[in-house]
């Protein structure tokens, strides 16, 4: 079979054509091999590039000194220590509003101060 193909190719082909065909075939095979190797290298490099980019982005967000909790939440934080709350007695509270009728309503520790000289306004959700 190979001998038949050799005879057919030799009869119709110009001299030196076999070497040219062989060179073109080898060049095509080398090109395919190079493309496959480049594709494999890209497949290996792509996850590494993504990991580096993601790490760099997260590091920028983590180490950004201009960004604070106040900017992200919309609240302004002025200090780290909580304000000091001074508890006063009922009499001391009443002394801040002399000449006004007042009442403390509610359970001990959760009382509300009510001014009796103003009409009571209905609260939201109540008719």
Tab-separated table of C-alpha atoms in Angstrom:
chain	number	residue	atom	x	y	z
A	1	UNK	CA	0.000	0.000	0.000
A	2	UNK	CA	2.767	2.443	0.913
A	3	UNK	CA	4.579	1.501	-2.250
A	4	UNK	CA	1.477	2.397	-4.304
A	5	UNK	CA	1.239	5.807	-2.642
A	6	UNK	CA	4.925	6.412	-3.180
A	7	UNK	CA	4.543	5.613	-6.893
A	8	UNK	CA	1.520	7.938	-7.259
A	9	UNK	CA	3.203	10.796	-5.425
A	10	UNK	CA	6.460	10.397	-7.339
A	11	UNK	CA	4.800	10.334	-10.754
A	12	UNK	CA	2.722	13.522	-10.440
A	13	UNK	CA	4.935	15.550	-8.151
A	14	UNK	CA	7.748	17.804	-9.273
A	15	UNK	CA	11.250	16.895	-8.104
A	16	UNK	CA	11.981	17.958	-4.495
A	17	UNK	CA	8.288	18.232	-3.651
A	18	UNK	CA	8.475	15.452	-1.056
A	19	UNK	CA	10.999	17.381	1.000
A	20	UNK	CA	8.916	20.567	0.789
A	21	UNK	CA	5.778	18.723	1.896
A	22	UNK	CA	7.711	17.163	4.753
A	23	UNK	CA	9.075	20.554	5.870
A	24	UNK	CA	5.605	22.161	5.776
A	25	UNK	CA	4.120	19.255	7.718
A	26	UNK	CA	6.845	19.447	10.347
A	27	UNK	CA	6.415	23.237	10.633
A	28	UNK	CA	2.649	22.816	11.076
A	29	UNK	CA	3.197	20.200	13.780
A	30	UNK	CA	5.710	22.433	15.574
A	31	UNK	CA	3.239	25.327	15.451
A	32	UNK	CA	0.458	23.186	16.925
A	33	UNK	CA	2.812	21.968	19.648
A	34	UNK	CA	3.825	25.572	20.493
A	35	UNK	CA	0.172	26.704	20.643
A	36	UNK	CA	-0.755	23.813	22.939
A	37	UNK	CA	2.210	24.556	25.206
A	38	UNK	CA	1.288	28.254	25.343
A	39	UNK	CA	-2.334	27.374	26.148
A	40	UNK	CA	-1.236	25.074	28.994
A	41	UNK	CA	1.035	27.796	30.377
A	42	UNK	CA	-1.871	30.257	30.321
A	43	UNK	CA	-4.081	27.755	32.140
A	44	UNK	CA	-1.448	27.422	34.851
A	45	UNK	CA	-0.732	31.161	35.098
A	46	UNK	CA	-4.348	32.396	35.108
A	47	UNK	CA	-5.297	31.178	38.629
A	48	UNK	CA	-2.048	32.601	39.989
A	49	UNK	CA	-2.753	36.012	38.426
A	50	UNK	CA	-6.316	35.982	39.793
A	51	UNK	CA	-5.058	35.070	43.278
A	52	UNK	CA	-2.477	37.868	43.256
A	53	UNK	CA	-5.032	40.427	42.035
A	54	UNK	CA	-7.565	39.358	44.651
A	55	UNK	CA	-4.950	39.464	47.413
A	56	UNK	CA	-3.800	42.911	46.330
A	57	UNK	CA	-7.384	44.228	46.272
A	58	UNK	CA	-8.153	42.839	49.719
A	59	UNK	CA	-4.895	44.223	51.104
A	60	UNK	CA	-5.742	47.677	49.745
A	61	UNK	CA	-9.155	47.598	51.422
A	62	UNK	CA	-7.753	46.238	54.678
A	63	UNK	CA	-4.862	48.717	54.967
A	64	UNK	CA	-6.605	51.862	53.681
A	65	UNK	CA	-6.085	54.412	56.511
A	66	UNK	CA	-8.588	56.850	55.011
A	67	UNK	CA	-11.422	54.385	55.303
A	68	UNK	CA	-13.058	54.016	58.697
A	69	UNK	CA	-16.129	52.537	60.269
A	70	UNK	CA	-17.691	55.981	60.303
A	71	UNK	CA	-17.455	56.238	56.507
A	72	UNK	CA	-18.889	52.822	55.873
A	73	UNK	CA	-21.761	52.993	58.347
A	74	UNK	CA	-22.647	56.667	57.986
A	75	UNK	CA	-22.222	57.290	61.722
A	76	UNK	CA	-19.590	59.576	63.197
A	77	UNK	CA	-17.547	58.179	66.060
A	78	UNK	CA	-15.817	60.827	68.178
A	79	UNK	CA	-14.209	58.751	70.876
A	80	UNK	CA	-13.530	55.301	72.134
A	81	UNK	CA	-14.736	55.767	75.724
A	82	UNK	CA	-18.482	55.804	76.351
A	83	UNK	CA	-19.955	58.991	77.801
A	84	UNK	CA	-20.366	59.084	81.563
A	85	UNK	CA	-24.013	59.065	82.634
A	86	UNK	CA	-24.764	60.594	85.991
A	87	UNK	CA	-27.800	59.238	87.794
A	88	UNK	CA	-29.794	61.819	89.731
A	89	UNK	CA	-32.663	61.472	92.155
A	90	UNK	CA	-36.264	62.379	91.398
A	91	UNK	CA	-35.988	65.553	93.495
A	92	UNK	CA	-32.882	66.687	91.576
A	93	UNK	CA	-34.713	66.136	88.274
A	94	UNK	CA	-37.713	68.148	89.463
A	95	UNK	CA	-35.384	70.966	90.578
A	96	UNK	CA	-34.278	71.487	86.945
A	97	UNK	CA	-37.857	72.505	86.049
A	98	UNK	CA	-39.118	74.834	88.783
A	99	UNK	CA	-42.671	76.206	88.550
A	100	UNK	CA	-43.805	73.489	86.130
A	101	UNK	CA	-46.118	70.625	86.997
A	102	UNK	CA	-44.249	67.312	86.392
A	103	UNK	CA	-44.783	63.609	86.886
A	104	UNK	CA	-42.587	60.518	86.619
A	105	UNK	CA	-44.503	57.626	85.055
A	106	UNK	CA	-43.399	54.021	84.663
A	107	UNK	CA	-41.534	51.316	86.541
A	108	UNK	CA	-38.446	52.107	88.594
A	109	UNK	CA	-35.401	52.593	86.328
A	110	UNK	CA	-37.488	53.071	83.169
A	111	UNK	CA	-39.534	56.099	84.110
A	112	UNK	CA	-40.593	58.863	81.744
A	113	UNK	CA	-40.801	62.516	82.682
A	114	UNK	CA	-44.150	64.053	81.746
A	115	UNK	CA	-44.882	67.776	81.712
A	116	UNK	CA	-48.457	68.246	82.906
A	117	UNK	CA	-48.886	71.797	81.580
A	118	UNK	CA	-48.810	70.691	77.897
A	119	UNK	CA	-51.413	68.556	76.137
A	120	UNK	CA	-50.355	64.971	75.515
A	121	UNK	CA	-49.630	64.327	71.833
A	122	UNK	CA	-50.718	60.967	70.410
A	123	UNK	CA	-47.790	58.679	69.633
A	124	UNK	CA	-47.321	57.044	66.246
A	125	UNK	CA	-49.306	53.857	65.779
A	126	UNK	CA	-51.990	54.823	68.312
A	127	UNK	CA	-55.416	56.307	67.479
